[in-house]
Structure formats: C-alpha cells, structure tokens
Short mmCIF file of C-alpha atoms in Angstrom, two decimals:
data_model
loop_
_atom_site.label_atom_id
_atom_site.label_comp_id
_atom_site.label_asym_id
_atom_site.label_seq_id
_atom_site.Cartn_x
_atom_site.Cartn_y
_atom_site.Cartn_z
CA MET C 1 109.36 135.16 82.27
CA ARG C 2 108.85 134.97 78.51
CA ARG C 3 110.39 132.03 76.68
CA ARG C 4 112.72 134.33 74.68
CA SER C 5 113.96 135.95 77.90
CA PHE C 6 114.43 132.53 79.48
CA LEU C 7 116.51 131.32 76.54
CA ALA C 8 118.63 134.45 76.68
CA ALA C 9 119.23 133.96 80.40
CA SER C 10 120.12 130.32 79.80
CA ALA C 11 122.62 131.27 77.11
CA ALA C 12 124.21 133.82 79.42
CA SER C 13 124.53 131.31 82.25
CA LEU C 14 125.99 128.68 79.93
CA ALA C 15 128.74 131.13 79.04
CA LEU C 16 130.06 131.04 82.59
CA PRO C 17 133.45 129.25 82.65
CA SER C 18 132.48 126.90 85.50
CA ILE C 19 129.45 125.70 83.58
CA ALA C 20 131.13 125.55 80.19
CA ARG C 21 133.61 123.02 81.51
CA ALA C 22 130.83 120.56 82.41
CA GLN C 23 129.62 118.11 79.80
CA GLY C 24 125.93 118.32 78.92
CA SER C 25 125.23 114.77 80.04
CA ARG C 26 126.66 115.59 83.47
CA VAL C 27 124.37 118.57 84.07
CA LEU C 28 120.76 118.14 85.15
CA LYS C 29 118.50 121.09 84.33
CA PHE C 30 115.52 121.23 86.67
CA ILE C 31 112.45 123.47 87.04
CA PRO C 32 111.47 123.71 90.75
CA GLN C 33 108.02 124.45 92.10
CA SER C 34 109.17 127.99 92.96
CA ASP C 35 112.23 130.02 93.82
CA VAL C 36 114.12 129.14 97.01
CA THR C 37 113.84 132.43 98.85
CA VAL C 38 114.50 130.83 102.25
CA LEU C 39 117.50 128.48 102.30
CA ASP C 40 117.36 127.27 105.91
CA PRO C 41 115.28 124.04 106.15
CA ILE C 42 114.86 124.50 109.91
CA TRP C 43 113.49 128.04 109.62
CA THR C 44 110.64 127.25 107.21
CA THR C 45 108.39 124.33 106.28
CA ALA C 46 108.28 125.32 102.58
CA TYR C 47 108.78 122.16 100.54
CA VAL C 48 111.02 123.89 98.01
CA THR C 49 113.39 124.62 100.91
CA ARG C 50 113.03 121.02 102.11
CA ASN C 51 114.01 119.78 98.62
CA HIS C 52 116.97 122.18 98.56
CA GLY C 53 117.97 121.10 102.06
CA PHE C 54 118.06 117.39 101.28
CA MET C 55 120.65 118.00 98.58
CA ILE C 56 123.01 119.67 101.03
CA PHE C 57 122.25 118.20 104.45
CA ASP C 58 122.19 114.52 105.32
CA THR C 59 120.02 112.89 108.00
CA LEU C 60 120.71 110.33 110.70
CA TYR C 61 117.95 108.08 109.34
CA GLY C 62 116.17 107.84 105.99
CA ILE C 63 112.74 106.55 104.99
CA ASP C 64 112.19 103.61 102.63
CA ASN C 65 109.26 102.88 100.31
CA GLN C 66 107.30 101.36 103.20
CA TYR C 67 107.75 104.57 105.24
CA ARG C 68 110.08 102.75 107.65
CA PRO C 69 113.13 104.53 109.14
CA ARG C 70 116.51 103.15 108.04
CA PRO C 71 120.00 104.09 109.28
CA GLN C 72 121.57 106.75 107.06
CA MET C 73 124.37 108.71 108.73
CA VAL C 74 124.29 106.29 111.64
CA GLU C 75 125.71 102.80 111.40
CA GLY C 76 123.02 101.64 113.80
CA HIS C 77 121.73 102.05 117.34
CA THR C 78 121.22 100.19 120.61
CA VAL C 79 118.32 100.53 123.04
CA ASP C 80 118.67 99.73 126.76
CA ASP C 81 117.12 100.53 130.14
CA GLY C 82 113.65 99.48 129.11
CA GLY C 83 113.66 101.70 126.03
CA LYS C 84 114.91 104.81 127.80
CA LEU C 85 118.59 104.75 126.73
CA TRP C 86 119.37 105.07 123.01
CA LYS C 87 122.91 105.11 121.62
CA LEU C 88 123.32 106.02 117.95
CA THR C 89 126.70 105.32 116.33
CA LEU C 90 127.85 107.42 113.37
CA ARG C 91 129.26 105.51 110.40
CA ASP C 92 132.78 106.12 109.11
CA GLY C 93 133.71 108.50 106.30
CA LEU C 94 131.34 111.38 107.12
CA LYS C 95 132.73 114.85 106.37
CA TRP C 96 131.30 118.34 106.18
CA HIS C 97 131.60 120.21 102.90
CA ASP C 98 134.43 122.27 104.39
CA GLY C 99 136.46 119.09 104.94
CA ALA C 100 136.00 118.74 108.71
CA LYS C 101 134.97 115.40 110.15
CA VAL C 102 131.35 114.96 111.24
CA LEU C 103 131.30 114.57 115.04
CA ALA C 104 128.55 113.44 117.37
CA ARG C 105 128.46 116.86 119.05
CA ASP C 106 127.61 118.42 115.66
CA CYS C 107 124.63 116.11 115.44
CA VAL C 108 123.52 116.79 119.02
CA ALA C 109 123.47 120.55 118.32
CA SER C 110 121.62 119.93 115.04
CA ILE C 111 118.93 117.85 116.77
CA GLN C 112 118.50 120.54 119.40
CA ARG C 113 118.09 123.29 116.79
CA TRP C 114 115.57 121.23 114.83
CA GLY C 115 113.73 120.28 118.03
CA LYS C 116 112.91 123.92 118.69
CA ARG C 117 110.94 124.29 115.42
CA ASP C 118 109.48 120.93 114.33
CA ALA C 119 106.40 119.39 115.94
CA PHE C 120 107.86 115.87 115.91
CA GLY C 121 111.15 117.28 117.20
CA GLN C 122 109.40 119.16 119.99
CA THR C 123 107.74 115.92 121.03
CA LEU C 124 111.00 113.99 121.00
CA MET C 125 112.73 116.66 123.08
CA ALA C 126 109.83 116.66 125.56
CA PHE C 127 110.50 112.93 126.07
CA THR C 128 114.26 113.51 126.38
CA ASP C 129 115.90 113.91 129.76
CA GLU C 130 119.41 114.31 128.37
CA LEU C 131 120.92 114.47 124.86
CA SER C 132 124.70 114.18 124.75
CA ALA C 133 127.78 113.09 122.79
CA PRO C 134 129.85 110.85 125.08
CA ASP C 135 132.44 110.47 122.30
CA ASP C 136 132.99 111.60 118.71
CA LYS C 137 130.86 108.83 117.19
CA THR C 138 128.08 108.33 119.75
CA ILE C 139 124.83 110.31 120.06
CA GLN C 140 123.10 109.41 123.32
CA PHE C 141 119.47 109.96 124.33
CA ARG C 142 118.40 109.43 127.93
CA LEU C 143 114.62 109.48 127.83
CA LYS C 144 112.10 110.21 130.57
CA GLN C 145 110.00 107.35 129.25
CA PRO C 146 110.23 105.04 126.21
CA PHE C 147 109.70 106.68 122.82
CA ALA C 148 109.76 104.05 120.08
CA LEU C 149 109.29 106.67 117.36
CA LEU C 150 112.76 108.17 117.88
CA PRO C 151 114.18 106.95 114.51
CA ASP C 152 110.95 108.05 112.78
CA ALA C 153 111.41 111.54 114.20
CA LEU C 154 115.08 111.84 113.24
CA GLY C 155 114.41 110.42 109.76
CA LYS C 156 111.16 112.20 108.86
CA PRO C 157 111.33 113.35 105.23
CA GLY C 158 108.85 116.17 105.54
CA SER C 159 109.31 119.71 106.77
CA ASN C 160 111.02 120.44 109.00
CA PHE C 161 113.44 117.55 108.55
CA CYS C 162 116.27 116.94 111.02
CA ALA C 163 119.16 118.32 108.95
CA MET C 164 122.65 117.63 110.25
CA MET C 165 125.03 120.61 110.16
CA PRO C 166 128.30 121.65 111.82
CA GLU C 167 127.97 122.59 115.49
CA ARG C 168 128.87 126.26 114.85
CA LEU C 169 125.87 126.57 112.52
CA ALA C 170 123.54 124.42 114.60
CA LYS C 171 124.21 126.73 117.55
CA ILE C 172 122.64 129.63 115.62
CA ASP C 173 119.20 130.50 116.98
CA ALA C 174 116.57 128.28 115.36
CA PHE C 175 114.45 131.36 114.69
CA THR C 176 117.26 133.06 112.76
CA GLN C 177 117.76 132.10 109.11
CA LEU C 178 121.08 130.65 108.02
CA LYS C 179 122.80 132.69 105.31
CA PRO C 180 123.78 131.43 101.83
CA ASP C 181 127.43 130.99 102.81
CA GLN C 182 126.29 128.90 105.80
CA MET C 183 124.74 126.17 103.63
CA ILE C 184 127.34 123.64 104.76
CA GLY C 185 126.23 120.07 105.24
CA SER C 186 127.59 116.58 104.67
CA GLY C 187 125.16 115.58 101.92
CA PRO C 188 125.78 114.45 98.34
CA PHE C 189 125.62 117.97 96.84
CA ILE C 190 127.34 121.27 97.60
CA PHE C 191 125.44 124.54 97.30
CA LYS C 192 127.08 127.27 95.17
CA PRO C 193 126.23 130.64 96.76
CA ASP C 194 128.39 132.44 94.20
CA GLU C 195 126.14 131.20 91.37
CA HIS C 196 122.84 131.68 93.18
CA VAL C 197 120.69 134.26 91.38
CA THR C 198 117.49 135.00 93.29
CA GLY C 199 114.47 134.52 91.06
CA SER C 200 116.52 132.84 88.32
CA GLN C 201 118.82 129.97 89.24
CA VAL C 202 120.13 127.79 92.07
CA VAL C 203 123.26 125.69 91.48
CA TYR C 204 124.57 122.57 93.19
CA VAL C 205 127.68 120.52 92.42
CA ARG C 206 128.45 116.91 93.27
CA ASN C 207 130.19 116.40 96.59
CA ALA C 208 133.20 114.33 95.50
CA ALA C 209 134.06 113.56 99.14
CA TYR C 210 130.64 112.08 99.94
CA VAL C 211 130.72 108.43 101.03
CA PRO C 212 127.38 106.71 100.31
CA ARG C 213 126.12 103.89 102.48
CA PRO C 214 127.95 100.75 101.33
CA SER C 215 124.82 98.61 101.07
CA GLY C 216 121.08 98.77 100.70
CA THR C 217 118.67 99.91 98.01
CA PRO C 218 118.00 103.59 97.26
CA GLU C 219 114.40 104.27 98.33
CA TRP C 220 113.07 107.73 99.16
CA THR C 221 115.67 109.19 101.54
CA SER C 222 117.25 105.85 102.53
CA GLY C 223 119.99 103.67 101.05
CA PRO C 224 123.10 104.67 99.08
CA LYS C 225 122.97 108.25 97.80
CA ILE C 226 124.94 107.89 94.56
CA VAL C 227 125.17 111.02 92.39
CA HIS C 228 125.55 110.72 88.60
CA PHE C 229 125.69 114.45 87.75
CA ASP C 230 128.49 116.96 88.23
CA ARG C 231 125.98 119.80 88.46
CA VAL C 232 122.28 120.24 89.12
CA VAL C 233 120.93 123.62 88.06
CA TRP C 234 117.50 124.77 89.19
CA HIS C 235 115.98 127.20 86.68
CA VAL C 236 113.18 129.27 88.21
CA ILE C 237 110.49 129.67 85.55
CA PRO C 238 107.23 131.03 87.02
CA ASP C 239 105.21 130.75 83.79
CA PRO C 240 103.85 127.20 83.18
CA SER C 241 103.66 127.71 79.40
CA THR C 242 107.33 128.64 79.27
CA SER C 243 108.19 125.61 81.41
CA ALA C 244 106.19 123.29 79.14
CA ALA C 245 107.83 124.71 76.00
CA ALA C 246 111.30 124.30 77.54
CA MET C 247 110.54 120.67 78.41
CA GLN C 248 109.22 119.90 74.92
CA ALA C 249 112.23 121.51 73.28
CA GLY C 250 114.67 119.51 75.41
CA GLU C 251 116.04 122.65 77.05
CA MET C 252 115.08 121.33 80.50
CA ASP C 253 115.36 117.79 81.85
CA TRP C 254 112.85 117.74 84.71
CA TRP C 255 109.85 119.83 85.79
CA GLU C 256 108.89 119.22 89.39
CA ASN C 257 105.16 119.96 89.34
CA PRO C 258 103.59 120.74 85.96
CA THR C 259 100.17 122.33 86.12
CA ILE C 260 97.21 120.13 85.29
CA ASP C 261 96.34 122.09 82.14
CA MET C 262 99.81 121.40 80.70
CA LEU C 263 99.71 117.61 81.11
CA PRO C 264 98.08 116.80 77.72
CA LEU C 265 100.71 118.93 75.98
CA LEU C 266 103.57 117.29 77.88
CA LYS C 267 102.29 113.80 77.07
CA ARG C 268 102.10 114.61 73.35
CA GLY C 269 104.97 113.37 71.19
CA GLY C 270 106.20 110.63 73.49
CA LYS C 271 109.44 112.42 74.50
CA LEU C 272 108.49 113.08 78.11
CA THR C 273 107.44 110.92 81.06
CA VAL C 274 104.61 112.16 83.28
CA LYS C 275 104.43 110.20 86.51
CA ILE C 276 103.05 110.34 90.05
CA THR C 277 105.98 109.45 92.30
CA ASP C 278 104.38 110.19 95.69
CA PRO C 279 101.47 107.79 96.38
CA SER C 280 100.58 109.68 99.56
CA GLY C 281 99.61 112.71 97.48
CA LEU C 282 99.18 116.24 98.75
CA MET C 283 96.79 117.38 101.47
CA ALA C 284 95.34 120.83 100.84
CA CYS C 285 94.95 123.14 103.83
CA MET C 286 93.47 126.51 104.73
CA ARG C 287 95.44 127.96 107.63
CA MET C 288 94.01 130.84 109.64
CA ASN C 289 95.89 133.26 111.89
CA GLN C 290 94.35 132.55 115.29
CA LEU C 291 96.15 135.30 117.18
CA ILE C 292 94.07 138.14 115.73
CA PRO C 293 90.43 138.77 114.73
CA PRO C 294 88.38 137.42 113.18
CA PHE C 295 89.84 133.90 113.32
CA ASP C 296 90.82 134.06 116.97
CA ASN C 297 87.13 133.21 117.47
CA PRO C 298 86.52 129.43 117.03
CA ALA C 299 82.84 129.97 116.19
CA ILE C 300 83.85 132.18 113.25
CA ARG C 301 86.32 129.52 112.11
CA ARG C 302 83.59 126.87 112.26
CA ALA C 303 81.27 129.02 110.15
CA LEU C 304 83.69 128.51 107.26
CA LEU C 305 82.78 124.82 107.10
CA LYS C 306 79.33 125.57 105.67
CA GLY C 307 80.98 127.30 102.71
CA VAL C 308 83.92 125.00 102.01
CA SER C 309 83.54 122.67 99.03
CA GLN C 310 86.53 120.34 98.95
CA THR C 311 85.56 119.29 95.44
CA ASP C 312 85.72 122.90 94.20
CA PHE C 313 89.19 123.31 95.65
CA MET C 314 90.45 120.05 94.18
CA ILE C 315 89.01 120.69 90.70
CA ALA C 316 90.76 124.08 90.67
CA VAL C 317 94.02 122.38 91.56
CA SER C 318 93.92 119.08 89.66
CA GLY C 319 91.13 119.31 87.07
CA THR C 320 87.96 117.32 86.62
CA ASP C 321 89.45 113.80 86.61
CA PRO C 322 88.14 112.26 89.87
CA SER C 323 91.11 109.86 90.02
CA MET C 324 93.34 112.86 90.75
CA ARG C 325 91.60 113.71 94.04
CA HIS C 326 90.11 112.21 97.18
CA VAL C 327 87.17 113.97 98.84
CA PRO C 328 85.98 114.25 101.47
CA SER C 329 89.30 114.08 103.26
CA GLY C 330 89.86 114.64 106.93
CA ILE C 331 92.80 115.37 109.17
CA PHE C 332 94.82 112.27 108.29
CA CYS C 333 96.01 111.14 104.87
CA PRO C 334 93.45 108.84 103.20
CA GLY C 335 94.59 105.24 103.00
CA THR C 336 96.81 105.46 106.07
CA PRO C 337 95.92 103.68 109.34
CA MET C 338 94.78 106.81 111.21
CA ALA C 339 92.40 108.02 108.49
CA SER C 340 88.65 107.84 109.05
CA ASP C 341 85.42 109.47 107.90
CA ALA C 342 84.56 110.70 111.41
CA GLY C 343 82.82 114.06 111.21
CA LEU C 344 83.34 114.44 107.46
CA SER C 345 79.62 114.91 106.81
CA VAL C 346 80.34 118.65 107.27
CA PHE C 347 81.99 118.58 103.83
CA THR C 348 79.22 116.72 101.99
CA GLY C 349 76.00 118.00 100.45
CA PRO C 350 75.24 121.48 99.05
CA ARG C 351 77.13 124.39 100.55
CA ASP C 352 75.07 126.70 102.74
CA TYR C 353 76.38 130.24 102.24
CA ALA C 354 73.32 131.84 103.85
CA GLY C 355 73.71 129.59 106.88
CA ALA C 356 77.37 130.52 107.12
CA LYS C 357 76.45 134.24 107.11
CA LYS C 358 74.02 133.67 109.99
CA GLU C 359 76.67 131.78 111.95
CA LEU C 360 79.17 134.60 111.40
CA ALA C 361 76.68 137.16 112.69
CA ALA C 362 75.79 134.99 115.69
CA ALA C 363 79.50 134.54 116.46
CA GLY C 364 79.99 138.32 116.57
CA TYR C 365 81.79 138.99 113.29
CA LYS C 366 82.15 142.76 112.98
CA GLY C 367 83.42 143.07 109.43
CA GLU C 368 87.10 142.76 110.30
CA LYS C 369 89.37 142.64 107.28
CA VAL C 370 90.50 139.15 106.21
CA VAL C 371 93.89 139.35 104.48
CA VAL C 372 94.41 136.42 102.10
CA LEU C 373 98.02 135.76 101.03
CA ALA C 374 97.91 134.58 97.39
CA PRO C 375 101.15 133.39 95.69
CA THR C 376 101.03 134.38 92.03
CA ASN C 377 104.02 132.24 91.02
CA PHE C 378 102.81 128.96 92.54
CA PRO C 379 99.82 127.86 90.42
CA ILE C 380 98.28 125.23 92.68
CA LEU C 381 98.51 127.48 95.72
CA LYS C 382 97.08 130.41 93.79
CA ALA C 383 94.20 128.17 92.70
CA GLU C 384 93.49 127.37 96.35
CA ALA C 385 93.66 131.03 97.30
CA ASP C 386 91.33 132.06 94.47
CA VAL C 387 88.65 129.50 95.40
CA GLY C 388 89.05 130.28 99.09
CA ALA C 389 88.77 134.05 98.65
CA ASP C 390 85.63 133.62 96.55
CA MET C 391 84.10 131.32 99.17
CA MET C 392 84.83 133.77 101.99
CA LYS C 393 83.28 136.64 100.06
CA ARG C 394 80.16 134.54 99.47
CA ILE C 395 79.66 133.98 103.19
CA GLY C 396 80.10 137.68 103.95
CA LEU C 397 83.71 138.08 105.06
CA ASN C 398 85.52 141.33 104.26
CA VAL C 399 88.25 139.85 102.07
CA ASP C 400 91.48 141.68 101.22
CA TYR C 401 93.14 139.51 98.53
CA GLN C 402 96.85 140.31 98.44
CA ALA C 403 98.85 138.89 95.52
CA MET C 404 102.58 138.26 95.97
CA ASP C 405 105.25 135.72 95.12
CA TRP C 406 105.54 132.53 97.17
CA GLY C 407 108.79 133.62 98.78
CA THR C 408 107.06 136.69 100.18
CA VAL C 409 104.22 134.52 101.50
CA VAL C 410 106.77 132.34 103.31
CA GLU C 411 108.32 135.41 104.94
CA ARG C 412 105.02 137.17 105.66
CA ARG C 413 103.20 134.21 107.21
CA ALA C 414 105.86 134.00 109.93
CA LYS C 415 104.83 137.43 111.28
CA MET C 416 102.54 137.73 114.30
CA ASP C 417 101.79 141.40 113.64
CA PRO C 418 98.23 142.78 113.47
CA ILE C 419 96.68 143.51 110.09
CA ASP C 420 97.52 147.22 110.14
CA LYS C 421 101.17 146.35 110.78
CA GLY C 422 101.54 143.99 107.82
CA GLY C 423 99.92 140.94 109.36
CA TRP C 424 97.77 138.33 107.66
CA SER C 425 94.60 136.29 108.18
CA VAL C 426 94.72 133.27 105.84
CA PHE C 427 97.16 131.39 103.63
CA TYR C 428 96.71 128.19 101.66
CA THR C 429 99.19 125.39 101.33
CA PHE C 430 99.70 121.67 100.79
CA TRP C 431 101.36 119.06 102.95
CA SER C 432 102.64 115.72 101.74
CA GLY C 433 100.23 112.99 102.80
CA LEU C 434 103.10 111.36 104.67
CA ASP C 435 103.39 114.48 106.85
CA GLN C 436 99.75 114.05 107.86
CA ALA C 437 99.78 110.30 108.49
CA ASN C 438 99.79 110.49 112.30
CA PRO C 439 99.24 113.05 115.08
CA VAL C 440 102.93 113.37 115.96
CA GLY C 441 104.31 114.47 112.60
CA HIS C 442 101.19 116.48 111.70
CA VAL C 443 102.38 120.03 112.47
CA PHE C 444 99.08 121.75 111.63
CA LEU C 445 97.39 119.70 114.39
CA ARG C 446 99.50 121.21 117.14
CA GLY C 447 97.53 123.38 119.53
CA ASN C 448 100.48 124.80 121.43
CA GLY C 449 99.92 128.46 120.58
CA LYS C 450 102.92 130.65 119.87
CA ASP C 451 105.27 127.70 120.31
CA GLY C 452 103.69 126.06 117.26
CA MET C 453 103.49 126.70 113.54
CA MET C 454 102.41 129.95 111.91
CA GLY C 455 98.69 130.31 112.58
CA TRP C 456 99.46 129.57 116.24
CA PRO C 457 96.24 127.83 117.36
CA THR C 458 95.70 127.02 121.04
CA ALA C 459 93.84 123.72 121.40
CA PRO C 460 94.44 121.98 124.75
CA LYS C 461 92.02 119.13 124.03
CA ILE C 462 93.86 118.23 120.81
CA GLU C 463 97.17 118.43 122.66
CA ALA C 464 95.89 116.06 125.36
CA LEU C 465 94.62 113.56 122.78
CA ARG C 466 97.94 113.78 120.93
CA THR C 467 99.79 112.81 124.10
CA GLU C 468 97.30 110.01 124.67
CA TRP C 469 97.96 108.73 121.13
CA ILE C 470 101.72 108.68 121.71
CA GLN C 471 101.23 106.60 124.83
CA ALA C 472 98.67 104.23 123.27
CA PRO C 473 99.56 100.54 123.78
CA ASP C 474 98.68 99.29 120.29
CA LEU C 475 97.41 100.18 116.80
CA ALA C 476 93.75 99.63 117.70
CA ALA C 477 94.03 102.16 120.52
CA GLN C 478 95.82 104.62 118.26
CA LYS C 479 93.06 104.36 115.64
CA SER C 480 90.39 104.97 118.28
CA ILE C 481 92.18 108.06 119.57
CA ALA C 482 92.75 109.32 116.01
CA VAL C 483 88.97 109.35 115.49
CA LYS C 484 88.61 111.50 118.62
CA ILE C 485 91.36 113.82 117.39
CA GLN C 486 89.63 114.32 114.04
CA ARG C 487 86.30 115.10 115.70
CA GLN C 488 87.96 117.58 118.07
CA ALA C 489 89.92 119.16 115.22
CA LEU C 490 86.67 119.87 113.38
CA ILE C 491 85.52 121.74 116.49
CA ASP C 492 88.70 123.66 117.29
CA LEU C 493 89.71 124.01 113.61
CA PRO C 494 93.44 124.58 113.83
CA TYR C 495 93.09 124.57 110.03
CA VAL C 496 90.50 123.54 107.44
CA PRO C 497 91.28 120.38 105.42
CA LEU C 498 90.48 120.93 101.73
CA GLY C 499 91.00 117.48 100.20
CA GLN C 500 93.74 115.27 98.82
CA THR C 501 95.22 115.60 95.33
CA PHE C 502 97.96 113.80 93.44
CA SER C 503 100.69 115.80 91.78
CA PRO C 504 102.59 114.29 88.82
CA THR C 505 106.13 115.20 87.89
CA CYS C 506 107.56 115.36 84.36
CA PHE C 507 111.01 114.40 83.09
CA ALA C 508 112.67 113.61 79.77
CA ASN C 509 112.61 109.99 78.62
CA ASP C 510 116.41 109.83 78.75
CA ILE C 511 116.25 110.42 82.51
CA SER C 512 116.10 107.30 84.67
CA GLY C 513 116.41 106.37 88.32
CA VAL C 514 113.82 108.86 89.62
CA LEU C 515 112.89 107.63 93.11
CA ASN C 516 109.51 107.65 94.80
CA GLY C 517 108.69 110.55 97.06
CA PHE C 518 109.55 114.21 96.55
CA VAL C 519 112.19 115.31 94.04
CA ILE C 520 115.42 113.50 94.92
CA PHE C 521 118.55 114.00 92.82
CA TRP C 522 120.73 111.06 93.78
CA ASN C 523 120.26 107.80 91.84
CA VAL C 524 119.05 109.82 88.81
CA LYS C 525 120.88 109.20 85.54
CA LYS C 526 120.85 110.64 82.04
CA ALA C 527 121.33 108.35 79.03
#
C-alpha cells in the first residue's frame, strides 16, 4: 500500500460515525505484524491470531514477568488426593460479551477444544481421567497421576493459548474455524466484525462490563487488565516504508515489529521509542512436511544440516549487529534451564554444500519438487524463506519458490495434500523463546504424526523422552533428559532450528504502560 493510498483509507475510516464520536486520545492506532486472516486462536498458531485472541478471550491463568502462572479468571485452586484432584474456582463478575454469565461448564468445553489442538493441552488431557464442572463456579480435574504443570498449561501465553469461550462456541469442532460473529469472549476488548475489513483494518472496543482482577501488578498476561482506550484499531500496512513514515508523522501510535532496516530512521528525531519487550526473543524454524517426499525421508532432512548457516538466516532477519542474535541455537531457548550446546557443532564451521549433495544422492533423492511457502507481506519470514530457498538450491534440491501473503501461508500449511494437489514442502516461521523453553510447550518437538502440528513428524524416541521429562523427579534430571532430546531431535529433525533473534517494537513517546512480552493492549496509556 502506498502512503497516499493509506492516508486516503485512513481518512475514509475516520469519517465513519462510530469512529468520529471517539476522542483521538481514546483511540490507539496500531500496525500489526500482518493481517488477521484467521480469527480463531485455537485453529492456528499464528502469533497475529494469538495477539488478536488475547484481546477478546480471557484465560484461567496468566503469566508474570518470571514466567510463573498466576490466577486470572480463577480466584484460586486447591489440590488434593496426592496431586490428582484439582479444583479451580472462578472469580466473581465474569461475563461473556453477550452479557451471559461465565460458567464452569463453558470453561470445561473450552479446555477440551483447546486440548485437541495444542501440544501442552494434549499432554494435560492425556494425564486427565475426568474433567467436569460440579457447579457453576468449579472446574474439576481428576488426574490419572500428578501433573504439577496444570496451571502452566492453562496459562501458557503462546500459541495455541487456552482461550475461554461460551460453551456453544467451544463445542464447535476444534478443526473448524470460528466465524467473525463468533468472536465472543470475556476479555477486556470486544471485536467489531462489522468494521473488520480484510487486508485493511481490525477494530476492537473496550469491554465496559469487564471486571479486572482487584489486586496484583499487570505483568505479561497476569494481573489487572485495565483498558485506557475506547477503541484499538489495527491498520494493516504491508509496506515497511509506509509504516515508518506513518509512525514518524504521528499518524500511527504503535508498530508491532519494525524491520531492522527501518530502525535508524525510527530512532531519528527522538519522537519514537524503540524497545525490545520480549527478553526470550524469537526462535527461527524451518518446518518440513514429513508426510510426502522428499522430507518424509529423515536422511534427506539431515542432509540439510550441512547447508544451513544460522548466522546467514539471522543476519537476513536482524542485520549485522551480533547483539541482535544468538547462534548457534538449539531446540530450547538460549538462557533457559533446558538449553544446551549438545550436538550444535553441526551448525558451526564452513557450510559443506558439496557434502550435502552427496548425502542427498546417497539418501535416494530423486529430484522431487520442494515447494517453499514464502510470505511476501511478512518481512522477517520472507527473509527466512529467501535464505532457505537459496540454500536448498545450492545443495541440489528442486526448489519451487511460491510467493503469497502470510494469511495464505497459514491456510495452505494446514493442508496434507500432495504437491500436485496444492500441497507444500517447507515453510519458515518464528516461535517466541518462551514457547520453546521446555519439551511440553514446544509444539514443533512433538513426534505424534497427524495428531501433531502441520509438518506432522513421527518421532517415537522424542515422544518417549518427552514423557520421561514430564515424569522427571527434579530439575537436574530434566536438564539431563533435555540434552538427550536435543541430540535425538538433530537426528529425527522434526524441524531445523535456525537461531535466535530479538525483535524490537516501536511506539510514540506519548504512549506509556507497554508491558513485557508480546503486544498487550491493557495497561497502555496515551498522554
């Protein structure tokens, strides 16, 4: 979108009566990472959908700055029967956006829907013997064996998060997307489907009936969710130059993820704040479709390692400043307890493209087409795709680079079809470091085939080690098992880790109260 076209669109939207009635200081104008083409936070792991979902849907627990779960929709919980009976009590004042009272049975249905899609949720449900609502305020788990991570699972901030929704919506098949008019939660914002313009704008209004937690400190997704804006309008602007110009001119208040080349311009003049709010960073990943050739062959997947330069990927994403990246990086987020350098020598030293070609030939590669999904409107993901496609060509793969918008990638990557039926071979993405801090929440580590995430790897040894980690008696044992998991993952290659980068956000100096973590719109104020 050209800047002139953007300004014209903005002027047209400002002429709408509902917007004209709002005072400028009560409207937050935000540039998201991409358009929200999928609205259902259970159906997809896309972070833009996660961000959208947290505005609308509340969670039973939140996460504080120390990554600890804190009660959010629940007043608290009790644990009995040696850790096998959990009773969660809902706090007072919770209502759905349609005015109905939030009931425990709504939450039970929501947990069950989420548990069919999310790796952490699948694990929790595997430990659960019975999930019920004995009364309107009590959510009860009867577990097969103790599972101390229950609040962590229900409060995880990453995709897919355990979004609470009315029972009638939670009963909809987890593999069927909710529609725009079904975006009904109990969170601090209400979605406006009548003002949603695909590819242009997404609108939310303050939920006047929302009752924040009465005490605590707002941190990440925990504490009181107090909203200071009547409206939050997401303006979808694919072109980084247009976004930067809009920020400099004061036409926008907040840009979620400015591209690295725009940072010097944004810092010039002293009117904007550029800040890294997520210390866990982003973990870059190359995900292969392991249902179809050529990446159904683990030896072919391993041949990629000789060609992968994590440094090349990270420079393309975050520039040449070494403080903006961490390489080599493994399966777990650097700096977290499970991280180690086990097996990471495969990513060090000169890349061996000739050796990779020999390995491909020895593994039986027959020239099968490799379809790379490249999102043109998501700069850091396109940078990954560009470097990855070049690397695969260098080692002799028959690359079919297909450019499309990110929303199409999200839809396409969910398909299990063969290549000639619109299938795919590779896509590139990022996960929050927090989502890759342990084997339970790390969805790309799952080796449960078609029951897992797109890519659908089958890796029984990783699955067995994951179960062993869950049952480990202490942190030392968990760390030891995590080393084994990383070594096995570099053999099975459910995905290829490409390094860790840090992504700053940018907002006007008159904006305050921006919390750590991903983009969160409560607690934010405008002077």
